[in-house]
C-alpha atoms as one frame of an Amber mdcrd trajectory, in Angstrom:
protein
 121.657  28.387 -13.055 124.381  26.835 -15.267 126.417  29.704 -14.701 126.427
  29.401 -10.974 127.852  25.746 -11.159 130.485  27.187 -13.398 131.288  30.289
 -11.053 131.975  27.851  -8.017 133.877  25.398 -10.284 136.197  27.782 -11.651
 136.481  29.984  -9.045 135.891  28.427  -5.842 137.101  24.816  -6.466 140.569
  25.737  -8.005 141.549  27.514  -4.584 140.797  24.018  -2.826 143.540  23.196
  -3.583 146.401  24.741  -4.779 149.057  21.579  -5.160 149.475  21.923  -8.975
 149.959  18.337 -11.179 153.404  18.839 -11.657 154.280  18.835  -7.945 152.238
  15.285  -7.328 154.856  12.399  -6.283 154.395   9.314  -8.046 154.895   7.470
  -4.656 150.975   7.604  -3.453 152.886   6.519   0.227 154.862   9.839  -0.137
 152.396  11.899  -1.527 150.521  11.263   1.511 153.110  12.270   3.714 153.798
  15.474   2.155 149.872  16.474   2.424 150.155  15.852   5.769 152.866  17.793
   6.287 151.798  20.220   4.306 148.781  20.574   6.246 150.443  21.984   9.444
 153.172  24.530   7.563 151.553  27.596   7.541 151.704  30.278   4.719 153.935
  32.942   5.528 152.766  35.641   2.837 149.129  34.683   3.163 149.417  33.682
   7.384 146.040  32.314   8.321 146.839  29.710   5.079 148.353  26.418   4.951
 151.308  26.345   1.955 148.867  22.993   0.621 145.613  25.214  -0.258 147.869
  28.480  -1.135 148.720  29.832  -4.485 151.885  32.333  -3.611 155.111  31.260
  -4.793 156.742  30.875  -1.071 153.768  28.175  -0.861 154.576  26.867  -3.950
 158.717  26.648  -3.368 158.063  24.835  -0.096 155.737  22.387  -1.637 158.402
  21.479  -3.717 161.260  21.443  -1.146 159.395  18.912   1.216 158.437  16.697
  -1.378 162.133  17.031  -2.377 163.603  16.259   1.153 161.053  13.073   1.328
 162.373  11.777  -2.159 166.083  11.727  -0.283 164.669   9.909   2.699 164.365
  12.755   5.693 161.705  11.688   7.869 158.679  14.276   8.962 160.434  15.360
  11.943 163.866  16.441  10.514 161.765  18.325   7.680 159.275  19.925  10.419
 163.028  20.986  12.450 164.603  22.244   9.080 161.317  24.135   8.505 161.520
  25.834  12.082 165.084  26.878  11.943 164.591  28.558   8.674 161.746  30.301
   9.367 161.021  30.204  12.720 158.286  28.534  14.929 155.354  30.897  13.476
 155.484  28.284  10.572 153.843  25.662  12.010 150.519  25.825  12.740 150.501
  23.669  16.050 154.406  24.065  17.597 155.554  22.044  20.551 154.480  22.315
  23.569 158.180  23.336  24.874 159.770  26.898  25.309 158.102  30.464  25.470
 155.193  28.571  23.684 154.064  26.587  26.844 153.219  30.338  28.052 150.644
  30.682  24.496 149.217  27.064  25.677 148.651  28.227  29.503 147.755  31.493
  29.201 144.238  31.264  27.867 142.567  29.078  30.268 144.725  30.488  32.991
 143.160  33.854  31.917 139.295  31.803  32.028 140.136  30.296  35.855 141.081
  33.591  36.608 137.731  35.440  35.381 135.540  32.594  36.519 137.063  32.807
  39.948 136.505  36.698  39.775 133.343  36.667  38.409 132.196  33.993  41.438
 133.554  35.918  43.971 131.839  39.069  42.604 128.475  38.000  42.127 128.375
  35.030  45.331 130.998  36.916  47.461 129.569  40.325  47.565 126.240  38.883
  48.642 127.432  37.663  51.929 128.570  40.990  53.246 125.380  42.593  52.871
């Protein structure tokens, strides 16, 4: 059973989290910050990841730069910007709700009024012709 404990510990709880030691700010305020930022930059070699609970080295390197822009004082905004012009909106795991994007945000439940409305008129509509 021991070894079970030991498989998940070693295994399982090291990909938790991926932020190594070394990368911790001393600032606990800070530290905060960059988890939180963290949280909503999304992996671009493993894509369905956030860069805080991935091991690549991208992850890794942009761990580091954020933590190194907060240090100099830029504010979560101005990193989120500097993130999205480098890399493009596919970074962030929730973008603004501006641009071709407000077409991603509309489409689904336009696409759900659309069936429900079909699938109403179908099964209720049909009836009252016969």
């Amino acid at each position: 059973m021991w070894f079970y404990y030991l498989f998940f510990i070693f295994f399982v709880g090291t990909s938790a989290f991926a932020v190594e030691p070394s990368e911790i700010l001393s600032d606990t305020r800070l530290e905060n910050r960059a988890r939180n930022l963290s949280s909503n930059i999304r992996c671009l070699v493993c894509q369905n990841e956030n860069i805080d609970s991935s091991d690549s080295e991208f992850a890794k390197d942009l761990r580091l730069s954020i933590r190194d822009q907060l240090v100099k004082g830029h504010t979560d905004d101005e990193i989120e910007k500097f993130l999205v012009s480098k890399y493009g909106a596919f970074i962030l795991f929730k973008p603004e709700f501006a641009g071709y994007n407000i077409f991603l945000y509309l489409f689904g439940p336009f696409v759900f009024i659309f069936g429900l409305i079909t699938v109403l008129y179908v099964f209720f509509g049909s009836k009252r012709g016969n």
